[in-house]
mmCIF file of C-alpha atoms and ligand atoms in Angstrom:
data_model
loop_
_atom_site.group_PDB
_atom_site.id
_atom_site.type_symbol
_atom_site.label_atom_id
_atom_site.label_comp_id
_atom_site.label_asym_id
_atom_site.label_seq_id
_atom_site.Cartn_x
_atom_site.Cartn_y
_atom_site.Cartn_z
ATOM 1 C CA UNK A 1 6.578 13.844 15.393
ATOM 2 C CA UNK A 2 7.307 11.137 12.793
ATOM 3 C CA UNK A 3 4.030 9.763 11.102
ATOM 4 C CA UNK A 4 2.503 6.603 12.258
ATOM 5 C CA UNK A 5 1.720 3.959 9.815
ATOM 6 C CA UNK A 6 -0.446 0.810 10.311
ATOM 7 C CA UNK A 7 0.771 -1.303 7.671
ATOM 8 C CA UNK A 8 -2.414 -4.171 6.926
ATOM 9 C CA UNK A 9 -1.035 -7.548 4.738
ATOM 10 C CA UNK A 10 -2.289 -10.707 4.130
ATOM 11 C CA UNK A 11 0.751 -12.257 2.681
ATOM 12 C CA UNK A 12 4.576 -12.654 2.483
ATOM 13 C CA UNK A 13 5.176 -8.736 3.205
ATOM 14 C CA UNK A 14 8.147 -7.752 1.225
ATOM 15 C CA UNK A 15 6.461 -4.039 1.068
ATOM 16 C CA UNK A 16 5.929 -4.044 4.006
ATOM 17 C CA UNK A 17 9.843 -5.072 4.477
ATOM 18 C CA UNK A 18 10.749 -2.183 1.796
ATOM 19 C CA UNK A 19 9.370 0.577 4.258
ATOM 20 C CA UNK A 20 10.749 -0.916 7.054
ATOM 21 C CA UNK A 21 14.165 -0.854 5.443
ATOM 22 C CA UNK A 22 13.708 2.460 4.210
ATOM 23 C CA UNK A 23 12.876 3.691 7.660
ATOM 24 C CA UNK A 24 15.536 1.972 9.066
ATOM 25 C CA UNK A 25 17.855 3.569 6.708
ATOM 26 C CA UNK A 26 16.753 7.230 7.439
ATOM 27 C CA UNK A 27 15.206 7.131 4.018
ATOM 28 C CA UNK A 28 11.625 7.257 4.990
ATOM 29 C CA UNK A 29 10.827 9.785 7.811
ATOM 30 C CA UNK A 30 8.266 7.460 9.450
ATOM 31 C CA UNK A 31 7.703 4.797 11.978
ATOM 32 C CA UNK A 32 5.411 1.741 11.885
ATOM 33 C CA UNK A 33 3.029 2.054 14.588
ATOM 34 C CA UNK A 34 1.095 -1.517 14.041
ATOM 35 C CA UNK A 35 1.133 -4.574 11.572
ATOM 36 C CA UNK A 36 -2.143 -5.794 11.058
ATOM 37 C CA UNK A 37 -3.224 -9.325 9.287
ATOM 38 C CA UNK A 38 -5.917 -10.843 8.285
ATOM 39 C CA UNK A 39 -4.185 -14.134 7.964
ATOM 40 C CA UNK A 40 -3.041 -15.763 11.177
ATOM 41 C CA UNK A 41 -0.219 -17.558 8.921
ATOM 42 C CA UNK A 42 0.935 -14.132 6.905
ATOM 43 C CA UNK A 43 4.543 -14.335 6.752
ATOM 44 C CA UNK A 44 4.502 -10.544 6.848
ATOM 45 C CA UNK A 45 2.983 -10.902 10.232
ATOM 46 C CA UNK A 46 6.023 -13.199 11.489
ATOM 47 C CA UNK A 47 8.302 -11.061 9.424
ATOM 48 C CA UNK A 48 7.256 -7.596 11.644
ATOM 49 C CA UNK A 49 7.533 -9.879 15.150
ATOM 50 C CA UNK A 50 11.217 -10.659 14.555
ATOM 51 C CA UNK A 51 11.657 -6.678 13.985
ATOM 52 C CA UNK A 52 9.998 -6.193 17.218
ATOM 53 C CA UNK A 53 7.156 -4.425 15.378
ATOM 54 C CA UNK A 54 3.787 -4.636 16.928
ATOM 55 C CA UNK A 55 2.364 -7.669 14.707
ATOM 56 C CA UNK A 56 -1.499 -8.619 15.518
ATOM 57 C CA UNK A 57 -3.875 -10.958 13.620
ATOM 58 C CA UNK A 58 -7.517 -10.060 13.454
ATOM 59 C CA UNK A 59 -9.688 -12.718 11.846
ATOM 60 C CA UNK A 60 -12.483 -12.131 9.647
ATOM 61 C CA UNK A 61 -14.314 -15.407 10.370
ATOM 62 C CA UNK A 62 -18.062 -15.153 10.890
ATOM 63 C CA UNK A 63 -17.884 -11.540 10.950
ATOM 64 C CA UNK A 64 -19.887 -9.010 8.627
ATOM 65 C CA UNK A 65 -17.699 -6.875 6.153
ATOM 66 C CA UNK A 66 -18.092 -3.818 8.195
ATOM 67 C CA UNK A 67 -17.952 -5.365 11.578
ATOM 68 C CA UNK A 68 -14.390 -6.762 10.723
ATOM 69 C CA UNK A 69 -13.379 -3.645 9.434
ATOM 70 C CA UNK A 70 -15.427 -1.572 12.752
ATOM 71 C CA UNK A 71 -11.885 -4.296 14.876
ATOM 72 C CA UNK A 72 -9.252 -2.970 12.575
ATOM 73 C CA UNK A 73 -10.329 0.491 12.540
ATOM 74 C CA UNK A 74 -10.627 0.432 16.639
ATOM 75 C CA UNK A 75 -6.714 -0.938 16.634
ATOM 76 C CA UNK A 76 -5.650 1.201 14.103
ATOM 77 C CA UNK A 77 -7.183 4.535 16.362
ATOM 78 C CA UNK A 78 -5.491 2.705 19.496
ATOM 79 C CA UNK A 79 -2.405 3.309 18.136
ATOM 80 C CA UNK A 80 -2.783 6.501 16.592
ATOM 81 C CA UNK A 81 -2.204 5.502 13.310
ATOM 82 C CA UNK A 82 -1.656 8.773 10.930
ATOM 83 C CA UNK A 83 -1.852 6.987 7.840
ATOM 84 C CA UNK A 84 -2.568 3.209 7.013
ATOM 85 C CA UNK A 85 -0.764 1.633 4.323
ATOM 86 C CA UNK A 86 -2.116 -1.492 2.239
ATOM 87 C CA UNK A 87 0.419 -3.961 1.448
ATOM 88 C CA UNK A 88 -0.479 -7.186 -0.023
ATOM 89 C CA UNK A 89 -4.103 -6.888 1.954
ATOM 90 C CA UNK A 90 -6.594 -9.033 -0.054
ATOM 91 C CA UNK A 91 -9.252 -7.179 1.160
ATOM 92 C CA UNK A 92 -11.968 -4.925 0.175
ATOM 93 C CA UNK A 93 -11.689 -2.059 2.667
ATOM 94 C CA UNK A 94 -16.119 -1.006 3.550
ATOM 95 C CA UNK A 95 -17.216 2.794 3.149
ATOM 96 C CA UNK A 96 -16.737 2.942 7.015
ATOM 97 C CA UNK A 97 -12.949 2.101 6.794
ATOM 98 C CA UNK A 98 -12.703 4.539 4.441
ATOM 99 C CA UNK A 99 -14.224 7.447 6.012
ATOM 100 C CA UNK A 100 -12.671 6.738 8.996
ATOM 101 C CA UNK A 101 -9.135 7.596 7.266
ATOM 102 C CA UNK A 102 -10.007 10.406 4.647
ATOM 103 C CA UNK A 103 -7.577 10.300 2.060
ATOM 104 C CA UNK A 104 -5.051 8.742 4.714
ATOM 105 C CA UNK A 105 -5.270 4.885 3.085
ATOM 106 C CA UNK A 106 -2.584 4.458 0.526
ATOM 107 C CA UNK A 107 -2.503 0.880 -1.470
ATOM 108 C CA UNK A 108 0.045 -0.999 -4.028
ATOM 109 C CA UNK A 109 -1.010 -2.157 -7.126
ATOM 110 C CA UNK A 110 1.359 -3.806 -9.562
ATOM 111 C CA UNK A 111 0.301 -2.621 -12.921
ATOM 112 C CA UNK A 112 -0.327 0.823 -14.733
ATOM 113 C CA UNK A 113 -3.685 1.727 -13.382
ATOM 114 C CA UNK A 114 -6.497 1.764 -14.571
ATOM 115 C CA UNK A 115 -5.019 -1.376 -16.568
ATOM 116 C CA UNK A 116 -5.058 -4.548 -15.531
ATOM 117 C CA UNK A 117 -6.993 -4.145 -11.748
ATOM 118 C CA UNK A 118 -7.951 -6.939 -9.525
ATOM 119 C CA UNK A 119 -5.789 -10.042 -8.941
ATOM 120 C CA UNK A 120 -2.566 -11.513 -10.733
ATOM 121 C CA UNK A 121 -1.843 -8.414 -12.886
ATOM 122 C CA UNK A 122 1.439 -9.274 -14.259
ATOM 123 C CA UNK A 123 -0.253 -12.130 -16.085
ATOM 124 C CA UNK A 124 -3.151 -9.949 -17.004
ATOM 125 C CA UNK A 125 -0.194 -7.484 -18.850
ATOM 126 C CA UNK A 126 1.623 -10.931 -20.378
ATOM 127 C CA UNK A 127 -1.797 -11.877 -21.675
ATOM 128 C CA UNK A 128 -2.688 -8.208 -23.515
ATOM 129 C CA UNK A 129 0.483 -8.655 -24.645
ATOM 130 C CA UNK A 130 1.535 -4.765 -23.462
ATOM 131 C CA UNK A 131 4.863 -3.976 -24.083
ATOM 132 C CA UNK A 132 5.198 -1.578 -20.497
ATOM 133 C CA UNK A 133 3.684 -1.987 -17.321
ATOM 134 C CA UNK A 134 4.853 -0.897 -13.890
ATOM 135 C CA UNK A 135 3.189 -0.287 -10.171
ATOM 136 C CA UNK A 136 1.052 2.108 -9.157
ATOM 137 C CA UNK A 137 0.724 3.514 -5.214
ATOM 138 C CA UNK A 138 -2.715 5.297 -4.968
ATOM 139 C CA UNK A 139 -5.364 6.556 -2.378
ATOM 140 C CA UNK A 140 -7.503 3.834 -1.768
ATOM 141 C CA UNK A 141 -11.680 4.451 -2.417
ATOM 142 C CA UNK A 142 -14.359 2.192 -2.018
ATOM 143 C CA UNK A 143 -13.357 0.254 -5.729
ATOM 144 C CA UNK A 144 -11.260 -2.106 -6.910
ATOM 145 C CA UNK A 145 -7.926 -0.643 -7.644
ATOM 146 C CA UNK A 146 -9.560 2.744 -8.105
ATOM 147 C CA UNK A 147 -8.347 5.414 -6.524
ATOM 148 C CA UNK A 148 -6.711 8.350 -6.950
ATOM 149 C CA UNK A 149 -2.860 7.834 -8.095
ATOM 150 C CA UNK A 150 -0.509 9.004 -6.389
ATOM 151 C CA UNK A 151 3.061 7.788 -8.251
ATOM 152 C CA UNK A 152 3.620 5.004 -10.850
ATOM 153 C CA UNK A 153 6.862 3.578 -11.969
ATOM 154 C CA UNK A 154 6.846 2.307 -16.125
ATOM 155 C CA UNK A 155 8.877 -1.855 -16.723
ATOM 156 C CA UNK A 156 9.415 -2.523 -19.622
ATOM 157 C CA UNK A 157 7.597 -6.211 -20.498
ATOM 158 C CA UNK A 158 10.827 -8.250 -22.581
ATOM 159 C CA UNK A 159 9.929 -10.646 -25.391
ATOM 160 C CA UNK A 160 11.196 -13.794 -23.137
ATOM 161 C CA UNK A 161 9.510 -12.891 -19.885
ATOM 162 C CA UNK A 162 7.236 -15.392 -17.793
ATOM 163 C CA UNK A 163 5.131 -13.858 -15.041
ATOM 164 C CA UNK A 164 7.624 -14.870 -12.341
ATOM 165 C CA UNK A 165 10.273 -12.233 -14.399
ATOM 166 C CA UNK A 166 8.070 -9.740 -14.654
ATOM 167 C CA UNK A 167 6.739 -9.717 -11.480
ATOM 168 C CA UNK A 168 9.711 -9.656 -9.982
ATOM 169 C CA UNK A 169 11.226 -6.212 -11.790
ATOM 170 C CA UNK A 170 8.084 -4.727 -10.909
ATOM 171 C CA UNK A 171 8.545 -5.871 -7.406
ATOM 172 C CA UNK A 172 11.845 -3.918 -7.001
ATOM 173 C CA UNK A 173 9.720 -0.872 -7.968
ATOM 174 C CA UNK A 174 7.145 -1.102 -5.949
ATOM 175 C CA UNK A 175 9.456 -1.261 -3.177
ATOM 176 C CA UNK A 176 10.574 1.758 -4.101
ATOM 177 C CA UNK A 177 8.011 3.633 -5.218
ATOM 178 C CA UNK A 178 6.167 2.728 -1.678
ATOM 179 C CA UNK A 179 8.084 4.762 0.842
ATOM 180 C CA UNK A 180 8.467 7.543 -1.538
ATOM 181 C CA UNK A 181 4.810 7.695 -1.893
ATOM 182 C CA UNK A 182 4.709 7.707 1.861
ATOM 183 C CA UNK A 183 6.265 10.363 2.560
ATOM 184 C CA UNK A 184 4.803 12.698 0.098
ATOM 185 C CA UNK A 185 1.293 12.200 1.920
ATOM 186 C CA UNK A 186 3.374 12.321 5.284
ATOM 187 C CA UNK A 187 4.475 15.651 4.775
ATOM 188 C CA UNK A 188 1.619 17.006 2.990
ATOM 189 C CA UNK A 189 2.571 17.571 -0.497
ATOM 190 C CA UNK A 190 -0.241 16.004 -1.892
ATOM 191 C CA UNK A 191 -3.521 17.585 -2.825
ATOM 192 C CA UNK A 192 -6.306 15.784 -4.029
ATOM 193 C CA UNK A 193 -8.284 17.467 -6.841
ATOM 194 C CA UNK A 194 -10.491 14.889 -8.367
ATOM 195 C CA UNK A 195 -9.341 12.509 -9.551
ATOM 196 C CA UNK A 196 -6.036 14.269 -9.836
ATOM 197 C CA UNK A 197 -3.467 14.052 -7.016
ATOM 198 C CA UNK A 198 -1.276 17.467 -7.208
ATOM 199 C CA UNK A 199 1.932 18.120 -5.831
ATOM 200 C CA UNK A 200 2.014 21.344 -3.553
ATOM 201 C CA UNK A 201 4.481 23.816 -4.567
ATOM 202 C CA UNK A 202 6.840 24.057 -2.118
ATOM 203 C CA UNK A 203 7.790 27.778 -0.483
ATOM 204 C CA UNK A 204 11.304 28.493 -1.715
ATOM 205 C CA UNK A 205 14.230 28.974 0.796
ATOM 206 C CA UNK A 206 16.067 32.557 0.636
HETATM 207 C C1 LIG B 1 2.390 -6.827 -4.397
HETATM 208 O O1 LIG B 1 2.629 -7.204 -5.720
HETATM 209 C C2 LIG B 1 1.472 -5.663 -4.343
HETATM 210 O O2 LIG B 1 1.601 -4.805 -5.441
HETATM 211 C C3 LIG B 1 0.113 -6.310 -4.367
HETATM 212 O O3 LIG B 1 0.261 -7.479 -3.595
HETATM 213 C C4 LIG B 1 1.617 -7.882 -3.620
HETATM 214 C C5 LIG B 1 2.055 -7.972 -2.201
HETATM 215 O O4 LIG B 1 3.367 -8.483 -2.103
HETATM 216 N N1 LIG B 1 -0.910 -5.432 -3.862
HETATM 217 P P1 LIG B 1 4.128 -8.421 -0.715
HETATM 218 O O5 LIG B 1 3.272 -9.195 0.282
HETATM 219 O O6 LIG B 1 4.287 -6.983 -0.333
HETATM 220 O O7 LIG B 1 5.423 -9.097 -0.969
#
C-alpha cells in the first residue's frame, strides 16, 4: 500500500505543493492522507482544499502544548498516517508527539544544519557572511532544528544576493530534496544510528 503522509503547515505551503506534484507525477510513491494547520488562514490549507485533499484546521488557542498536540496526534491516527511530514509548521512538536511517531516525523529546514537553526535562516547565512548554504530534511526530535539528517542539498550564496534571492534557490531545493527524502523513509532505507542516518544496502538483483 502507498504510505500515508499527514503533511502539518502553518503557512503558504509550497512544500507541501512540491510533494503533491511529485506524487501526482508518479515521482513520489505516496499519497497525502491529511493536511493539518495550525492557522485557520494558512494558504497551504486552502491550497490542499482545491486539490481535494483532506485540509483541517486545529487551533491551538487556550490549549496546553501537549493537549494541542494530544488533537493532532488523535487526527493524524484517524487517518492512519504512516509518516507525518513538517512543512512550514511553526511549531514545537511536545515529547508526546514525538513518541507517538518514532522516527516517522520528517521536517524542512532551509540552511546547512546545525548552522543557522531557528527562524529566518537565509538571513542568518547573509549575515555570517557564508559563502554556501542549502536545506536540510531531517527526523524531527524534541529540539530546535535538531534532529537527525536525513539529506541536504549545498547553494551557493552570490556576492549580489538579498535574502529574497537566496531564499528562493534554496526553495527550489527543498522542493526537491523533500519527496526524495520521503521516500527513502517510505521504503525503509534509512537506519538511524545515532546521530547518523545510514542508507541500507540494498539486496542486489540476479
Ligand atoms: C520553508 O523554507 C521551510 O524550509 C521552512 O519553512 C518554509 C516553509 O515554506 N521550514 P512553505 O510554506 O513550504 O512554502
Amino acid at each position: 500500500m502507498r504510505g500515508r503522509l499527514g503533511i502539518l503547515l502553518s503557512g503558504r505551503g509550497s512544500n507541501f505543493e512540491a510533494i503533491a506534484d511529485h506524487i501526482e507525477r508518479g515521482e513520489l510513491d505516496a499519497q497525502i492522507a491529511v493536511v493539518i494547520s495550525n492557522a485557520s488562514q494558512a494558504p497551504g490549507l486552502e491550497k490542499a482544499r482545491q486539490r481535494g485533499l483532506e485540509a483541517i484546521f486545529i487551533g491551538s488557542k487556550g490549549l496546553s502544548r501537549e493537549e494541542f498536540d494530544r488533537r493532532l496526534v488523535s487526527t493524524l491516527k484517524e487517518e492512519q498516517v504512516d509518516l507525518v511530514c513538517l512543512a512550514g509548521f511553526m511549531r514545537l512538536l511536545s515529547s508526546y508527539f514525538i513518541k507517538s511517531f518514532p522516527h516517522r516525523i520528517l521536517n524542512i529546514h532551509p540552511s546547512l544544519l546545525p548552522s543557522f537553526p531557528g527562524l529566518n535562516a537565509q538571513q542568518q547565512a547573509l549575515e555570517h557572511g557564508v559563502k554556501y548554504t542549502g536545506c536540510t530534511v531531517h527526523f524531527v526530535d524534541e529540539g530546535l532544528d535538531s534532529g537527525p539528517i536525513i539529506l541536504q542539498a549545498v547553494v551557493p550564496v552570490l556576492d549580489n544576493d538579498t535574502e529574497q534571492t537566496l531564499s528562493a534557490r534554496i526553495l527550489a531545493e527543498e522542493h526537491e530534496i523533500y519527496s526524495r527524502a520521503i521516500q527513502l523513509v517510505l521504503d525503509n532505507q534509512t537506519r538511524v544510528e545515532g546521530r547518523r542516518v545510514l542508507r541500507v544496502a540494498t539486496t542486489e538483483c540476479t
